[in-house]
Amino acid sequence: MQIKRILDGANALIPFSDNIEITMEANPGTLEHDDFSAYRAAGVTRLSIGVQSFSKDKLNLLGRIHDQNEAQVAAQKASQVGYLSFNLDLMHGLPNQSFAEAMADIDTAAALNPPHLSWYQLTIEPNTLFHSKPPQLPDDEALWHIYEQGQQKLAALGYEQYEISAYAKPGYQCRHNLNYWQFGDYLGIGCGAHGKVTLPEEKRIIRTVKIKHPKGYLSASNYTFESIDVAEEDRALEYLMNRLRLMTPIPKQEFELRTGQHRDTLTDGMEKAKQRGLLTESAEHWQLTRKGHMFVNDLLTQFC
């Protein structure tokens, strides 16, 4: 199995810790359920299953190749095989989606008892069918009602919101998510992969990008990538663009460690944000208010 070959090779180069989290993304329409046990035996500890919706009509509109039954069976199989955790991806704000349909998706997902849920609003991206032919989406008032009531429902079901679109049972937060949103380092390996590496001895932060197109990637004579230095004047904003997605307070010491800059760099922007009621401050932390979490993009403009 290719997954096992990849993991064995990585482990030989960088020995894994005993409690490593290894997540594999899975599409319910392409997975063979018999493979679930094999993936677990190969070393995968966590699955992320792209359900999107349990509504047949909504799945058809999104162009998904799986149906609602395949999504439920995939989640049930992940639970039975013994993965340490699994995630279900759900979207809301779908074309013509009613409040009742959005809440039904949450109820159906919760009944499958996933330790982790990603619940996020549909975004229309450039160069997509929806961008060229925009569908009828719920209006802003309906979207807010879905979001507000959905958050309350998830909390009542025992899911803690730890990131703007991520909810988990206690102890099941995704470690990759936490590292990424805390402006941590990660290696990008494979076609089109992005990475971030800090070189403290050189006082550099580098973003790496692998060759995007499969043909070019496979024909490359060596392991090439594009390297982009994050300029010092951009580090504070890049850190905040990631860190503000998390619901936890922002340690000032963490900002200094991740960016190599003094906390005073943010003083002017933080003062403006405080005056607008977007965050509060203590000697050791900054903390977004409820209003701040609702208007993160507005808050970021204070640092541009």
GROMACS .gro file of C-alpha atoms in nm:
model
  304
    1MET     CA    1   0.000   0.000   0.000
    2GLN     CA    2   0.138   0.340  -0.102
    3ILE     CA    3   0.031   0.510   0.222
    4LYS     CA    4   0.236   0.262   0.423
    5ARG     CA    5   0.540   0.310   0.195
    6ILE     CA    6   0.520   0.688   0.241
    7LEU     CA    7   0.481   0.669   0.619
    8ASP     CA    8   0.755   0.408   0.659
    9GLY     CA    9   0.990   0.621   0.449
   10ALA     CA   10   0.912   0.935   0.649
   11ASN     CA   11   0.957   0.748   0.977
   12ALA     CA   12   1.298   0.624   0.863
   13LEU     CA   13   1.411   0.982   0.796
   14ILE     CA   14   1.244   1.154   1.093
   15PRO     CA   15   1.147   0.899   1.361
   16PHE     CA   16   0.786   0.946   1.473
   17SER     CA   17   0.694   1.010   1.834
   18ASP     CA   18   0.479   0.747   2.004
   19ASN     CA   19   0.176   0.975   2.013
   20ILE     CA   20   0.205   1.120   1.663
   21GLU     CA   21  -0.113   1.235   1.487
   22ILE     CA   22  -0.129   1.129   1.122
   23THR     CA   23  -0.438   1.250   0.939
   24MET     CA   24  -0.556   1.131   0.600
   25GLU     CA   25  -0.824   1.319   0.409
   26ALA     CA   26  -1.092   1.094   0.264
   27ASN     CA   27  -1.372   1.137   0.013
   28PRO     CA   28  -1.667   0.907   0.089
   29GLY     CA   29  -1.722   0.855  -0.283
   30THR     CA   30  -1.375   0.717  -0.356
   31LEU     CA   31  -1.295   0.517  -0.042
   32GLU     CA   32  -1.327   0.142  -0.029
   33HIS     CA   33  -1.445   0.068   0.321
   34ASP     CA   34  -1.225  -0.242   0.339
   35ASP     CA   35  -0.926  -0.008   0.315
   36PHE     CA   36  -1.008   0.162   0.648
   37SER     CA   37  -0.840  -0.115   0.847
   38ALA     CA   38  -0.540  -0.115   0.615
   39TYR     CA   39  -0.491   0.261   0.652
   40ARG     CA   40  -0.506   0.225   1.029
   41ALA     CA   41  -0.253  -0.060   1.020
   42ALA     CA   42  -0.026   0.153   0.799
   43GLY     CA   43  -0.006   0.415   1.073
   44VAL     CA   44  -0.288   0.660   0.996
   45THR     CA   45  -0.437   0.765   1.330
   46ARG     CA   46  -0.701   1.013   1.217
   47LEU     CA   47  -0.937   1.050   0.921
   48SER     CA   48  -1.091   1.370   0.786
   49ILE     CA   49  -1.398   1.282   0.582
   50GLY     CA   50  -1.531   1.537   0.330
   51VAL     CA   51  -1.905   1.496   0.385
   52GLN     CA   52  -2.012   1.859   0.312
   53SER     CA   53  -2.382   1.774   0.356
   54PHE     CA   54  -2.616   1.484   0.423
   55SER     CA   55  -2.874   1.622   0.179
   56LYS     CA   56  -2.896   1.449  -0.160
   57ASP     CA   57  -3.002   1.772  -0.331
   58LYS     CA   58  -2.717   1.974  -0.179
   59LEU     CA   59  -2.456   1.713  -0.266
   60ASN     CA   60  -2.576   1.716  -0.627
   61LEU     CA   61  -2.555   2.097  -0.637
   62LEU     CA   62  -2.199   2.082  -0.503
   63GLY     CA   63  -2.102   1.824  -0.765
   64ARG     CA   64  -2.006   1.560  -0.506
   65ILE     CA   65  -1.981   1.202  -0.625
   66HIS     CA   66  -2.098   1.047  -0.297
   67ASP     CA   67  -2.449   1.028  -0.156
   68GLN     CA   68  -2.571   1.077   0.200
   69ASN     CA   69  -2.562   0.704   0.276
   70GLU     CA   70  -2.199   0.666   0.170
   71ALA     CA   71  -2.107   0.957   0.397
   72GLN     CA   72  -2.274   0.797   0.698
   73VAL     CA   73  -2.122   0.455   0.630
   74ALA     CA   74  -1.774   0.610   0.602
   75ALA     CA   75  -1.810   0.778   0.940
   76GLN     CA   76  -1.944   0.460   1.101
   77LYS     CA   77  -1.655   0.258   0.960
   78ALA     CA   78  -1.399   0.509   1.089
   79SER     CA   79  -1.545   0.473   1.436
   80GLN     CA   80  -1.553   0.092   1.424
   81VAL     CA   81  -1.197   0.043   1.294
   82GLY     CA   82  -1.045   0.223   1.592
   83TYR     CA   83  -0.898   0.547   1.465
   84LEU     CA   84  -0.792   0.767   1.753
   85SER     CA   85  -1.004   1.045   1.604
   86PHE     CA   86  -1.195   1.138   1.292
   87ASN     CA   87  -1.336   1.459   1.153
   88LEU     CA   88  -1.641   1.531   0.942
   89ASP     CA   89  -1.638   1.833   0.710
   90LEU     CA   90  -1.973   2.014   0.688
   91MET     CA   91  -2.072   2.326   0.493
   92HIS     CA   92  -2.353   2.567   0.563
   93GLY     CA   93  -2.494   2.855   0.362
   94LEU     CA   94  -2.542   2.619   0.066
   95PRO     CA   95  -2.758   2.708  -0.237
   96ASN     CA   96  -3.125   2.734  -0.134
   97GLN     CA   97  -3.042   2.587   0.208
   98SER     CA   98  -3.304   2.644   0.474
   99PHE     CA   99  -3.238   2.684   0.844
  100ALA     CA  100  -3.396   2.344   0.909
  101GLU     CA  101  -3.172   2.176   0.651
  102ALA     CA  102  -2.858   2.328   0.802
  103MET     CA  103  -2.954   2.214   1.153
  104ALA     CA  104  -3.044   1.867   1.021
  105ASP     CA  105  -2.691   1.829   0.883
  106ILE     CA  106  -2.548   1.904   1.229
  107ASP     CA  107  -2.786   1.658   1.395
  108THR     CA  108  -2.703   1.383   1.146
  109ALA     CA  109  -2.329   1.442   1.188
  110ALA     CA  110  -2.350   1.449   1.568
  111ALA     CA  111  -2.540   1.119   1.571
  112LEU     CA  112  -2.231   0.961   1.415
  113ASN     CA  113  -2.030   1.085   1.717
  114PRO     CA  114  -1.722   1.229   1.544
  115PRO     CA  115  -1.466   1.364   1.794
  116HIS     CA  116  -1.406   1.660   1.560
  117LEU     CA  117  -1.627   1.866   1.328
  118SER     CA  118  -1.531   2.129   1.071
  119TRP     CA  119  -1.835   2.349   1.007
  120TYR     CA  120  -1.786   2.638   0.771
  121GLN     CA  121  -1.977   2.859   0.531
  122LEU     CA  122  -1.963   2.798   0.157
  123THR     CA  123  -1.729   3.047  -0.012
  124ILE     CA  124  -1.756   3.121  -0.382
  125GLU     CA  125  -1.403   3.097  -0.522
  126PRO     CA  126  -1.276   3.240  -0.855
  127ASN     CA  127  -1.248   3.004  -1.154
  128THR     CA  128  -1.528   2.779  -1.028
  129LEU     CA  129  -1.869   2.696  -1.174
  130PHE     CA  130  -2.043   2.881  -0.890
  131HIS     CA  131  -1.832   3.190  -0.963
  132SER     CA  132  -1.932   3.195  -1.330
  133LYS     CA  133  -2.294   3.102  -1.256
  134PRO     CA  134  -2.370   3.221  -0.900
  135PRO     CA  135  -2.637   3.011  -0.727
  136GLN     CA  136  -2.913   3.146  -0.504
  137LEU     CA  137  -2.758   3.156  -0.156
  138PRO     CA  138  -2.928   3.235   0.177
  139ASP     CA  139  -2.933   3.609   0.252
  140ASP     CA  140  -2.718   3.764   0.527
  141GLU     CA  141  -2.993   3.746   0.789
  142ALA     CA  142  -3.054   3.377   0.720
  143LEU     CA  143  -2.680   3.306   0.723
  144TRP     CA  144  -2.640   3.475   1.060
  145HIS     CA  145  -2.935   3.281   1.204
  146ILE     CA  146  -2.782   2.952   1.084
  147TYR     CA  147  -2.441   3.043   1.224
  148GLU     CA  148  -2.563   3.163   1.563
  149GLN     CA  149  -2.802   2.873   1.623
  150GLY     CA  150  -2.554   2.621   1.483
  151GLN     CA  151  -2.289   2.735   1.730
  152GLN     CA  152  -2.534   2.697   2.018
  153LYS     CA  153  -2.636   2.352   1.899
  154LEU     CA  154  -2.275   2.234   1.867
  155ALA     CA  155  -2.193   2.364   2.215
  156ALA     CA  156  -2.495   2.182   2.360
  157LEU     CA  157  -2.373   1.864   2.189
  158GLY     CA  158  -2.037   1.893   2.368
  159TYR     CA  159  -1.826   2.043   2.090
  160GLU     CA  160  -1.590   2.324   2.188
  161GLN     CA  161  -1.515   2.583   1.922
  162TYR     CA  162  -1.137   2.625   1.923
  163GLU     CA  163  -1.102   2.788   1.580
  164ILE     CA  164  -1.335   2.990   1.357
  165SER     CA  165  -1.461   2.682   1.174
  166ALA     CA  166  -1.334   2.393   1.393
  167TYR     CA  167  -1.518   2.224   1.680
  168ALA     CA  168  -1.396   1.932   1.890
  169LYS     CA  169  -1.478   1.722   2.190
  170PRO     CA  170  -1.231   1.797   2.475
  171GLY     CA  171  -0.885   1.665   2.389
  172TYR     CA  172  -0.957   1.607   2.020
  173GLN     CA  173  -0.841   1.935   1.866
  174CYS     CA  174  -0.646   1.876   1.545
  175ARG     CA  175  -0.276   1.922   1.617
  176HIS     CA  176  -0.199   2.028   1.261
  177ASN     CA  177  -0.467   2.297   1.286
  178LEU     CA  178  -0.325   2.425   1.614
  179ASN     CA  179   0.031   2.435   1.482
  180TYR     CA  180  -0.073   2.604   1.158
  181TRP     CA  181  -0.286   2.874   1.322
  182GLN     CA  182  -0.017   2.943   1.583
  183PHE     CA  183   0.221   3.031   1.296
  184GLY     CA  184   0.421   2.715   1.355
  185ASP     CA  185   0.652   2.547   1.104
  186TYR     CA  186   0.557   2.264   0.869
  187LEU     CA  187   0.710   2.090   0.568
  188GLY     CA  188   0.532   2.096   0.233
  189ILE     CA  189   0.607   1.770   0.053
  190GLY     CA  190   0.447   1.675  -0.277
  191CYS     CA  191   0.301   1.839  -0.586
  192GLY     CA  192   0.184   2.194  -0.516
  193ALA     CA  193   0.259   2.166  -0.143
  194HIS     CA  194   0.330   2.475   0.065
  195GLY     CA  195   0.557   2.485   0.370
  196LYS     CA  196   0.689   2.728   0.630
  197VAL     CA  197   1.029   2.703   0.799
  198THR     CA  198   1.185   2.930   1.061
  199LEU     CA  199   1.565   2.964   1.065
  200PRO     CA  200   1.628   3.144   1.396
  201GLU     CA  201   2.006   3.146   1.360
  202GLU     CA  202   1.963   3.338   1.033
  203LYS     CA  203   1.664   3.539   1.160
  204ARG     CA  204   1.464   3.423   0.859
  205ILE     CA  205   1.116   3.287   0.800
  206ILE     CA  206   1.079   3.108   0.468
  207ARG     CA  207   0.771   2.995   0.281
  208THR     CA  208   0.825   2.715   0.031
  209VAL     CA  209   0.613   2.617  -0.270
  210LYS     CA  210   0.654   2.294  -0.465
  211ILE     CA  211   0.599   2.267  -0.840
  212LYS     CA  212   0.224   2.301  -0.890
  213HIS     CA  213   0.149   2.091  -1.198
  214PRO     CA  214   0.179   1.710  -1.171
  215LYS     CA  215   0.362   1.671  -1.505
  216GLY     CA  216   0.628   1.924  -1.411
  217TYR     CA  217   0.661   1.785  -1.060
  218LEU     CA  218   0.709   1.427  -1.180
  219SER     CA  219   0.958   1.523  -1.450
  220ALA     CA  220   1.178   1.738  -1.221
  221SER     CA  221   1.532   1.601  -1.189
  222ASN     CA  222   1.559   1.689  -0.821
  223TYR     CA  223   1.350   1.797  -0.524
  224THR     CA  224   1.306   2.160  -0.628
  225PHE     CA  225   1.090   2.425  -0.466
  226GLU     CA  226   1.043   2.799  -0.468
  227SER     CA  227   1.167   2.973  -0.153
  228ILE     CA  228   1.013   3.305  -0.045
  229ASP     CA  229   1.144   3.505   0.250
  230VAL     CA  230   0.877   3.661   0.474
  231ALA     CA  231   0.991   4.022   0.508
  232GLU     CA  232   1.027   4.155   0.863
  233GLU     CA  233   0.762   4.419   0.803
  234ASP     CA  234   0.513   4.147   0.700
  235ARG     CA  235   0.567   3.904   0.988
  236ALA     CA  236   0.333   4.064   1.241
  237LEU     CA  237   0.041   4.072   0.999
  238GLU     CA  238   0.108   3.716   0.876
  239TYR     CA  239   0.116   3.594   1.234
  240LEU     CA  240  -0.213   3.767   1.315
  241MET     CA  241  -0.383   3.645   0.997
  242ASN     CA  242  -0.326   3.293   1.128
  243ARG     CA  243  -0.346   3.335   1.506
  244LEU     CA  244  -0.668   3.536   1.512
  245ARG     CA  245  -0.857   3.232   1.385
  246LEU     CA  246  -0.808   3.059   1.721
  247MET     CA  247  -1.047   3.128   2.007
  248THR     CA  248  -0.780   3.117   2.279
  249PRO     CA  249  -0.593   3.425   2.412
  250ILE     CA  250  -0.281   3.530   2.220
  251PRO     CA  251   0.031   3.509   2.439
  252LYS     CA  252   0.258   3.806   2.381
  253GLN     CA  253   0.556   3.577   2.433
  254GLU     CA  254   0.429   3.351   2.155
  255PHE     CA  255   0.414   3.647   1.917
  256GLU     CA  256   0.777   3.729   1.991
  257LEU     CA  257   0.888   3.366   1.958
  258ARG     CA  258   0.709   3.307   1.626
  259THR     CA  259   0.796   3.637   1.455
  260GLY     CA  260   1.126   3.743   1.615
  261GLN     CA  261   0.971   4.085   1.682
  262HIS     CA  262   0.901   4.268   2.008
  263ARG     CA  263   0.543   4.284   2.131
  264ASP     CA  264   0.555   4.665   2.113
  265THR     CA  265   0.539   4.628   1.735
  266LEU     CA  266   0.165   4.572   1.776
  267THR     CA  267   0.096   4.849   2.028
  268ASP     CA  268  -0.066   5.102   1.794
  269GLY     CA  269  -0.288   4.848   1.620
  270MET     CA  270  -0.391   4.684   1.947
  271GLU     CA  271  -0.485   5.021   2.097
  272LYS     CA  272  -0.709   5.097   1.799
  273ALA     CA  273  -0.867   4.752   1.825
  274LYS     CA  274  -0.929   4.796   2.199
  275GLN     CA  275  -1.097   5.131   2.141
  276ARG     CA  276  -1.334   4.965   1.896
  277GLY     CA  277  -1.415   4.686   2.142
  278LEU     CA  278  -1.252   4.416   1.929
  279LEU     CA  279  -1.013   4.288   2.196
  280THR     CA  280  -0.894   4.321   2.553
  281GLU     CA  281  -0.540   4.314   2.691
  282SER     CA  282  -0.360   4.187   3.000
  283ALA     CA  283   0.008   4.195   3.092
  284GLU     CA  284   0.068   3.861   2.916
  285HIS     CA  285  -0.210   3.822   2.657
  286TRP     CA  286  -0.438   3.978   2.400
  287GLN     CA  287  -0.789   3.834   2.380
  288LEU     CA  288  -1.049   3.890   2.110
  289THR     CA  289  -1.396   3.987   2.228
  290ARG     CA  290  -1.706   3.824   2.081
  291LYS     CA  291  -1.731   4.126   1.852
  292GLY     CA  292  -1.365   4.078   1.755
  293HIS     CA  293  -1.425   3.716   1.652
  294MET     CA  294  -1.716   3.831   1.437
  295PHE     CA  295  -1.508   4.098   1.261
  296VAL     CA  296  -1.160   3.946   1.229
  297ASN     CA  297  -1.098   4.096   0.885
  298ASP     CA  298  -1.193   4.438   1.018
  299LEU     CA  299  -0.953   4.390   1.308
  300LEU     CA  300  -0.668   4.298   1.073
  301THR     CA  301  -0.700   4.633   0.896
  302GLN     CA  302  -0.571   4.797   1.214
  303PHE     CA  303  -0.229   4.644   1.137
  304CYS     CA  304  -0.205   4.715   0.762
   0.00000   0.00000   0.00000
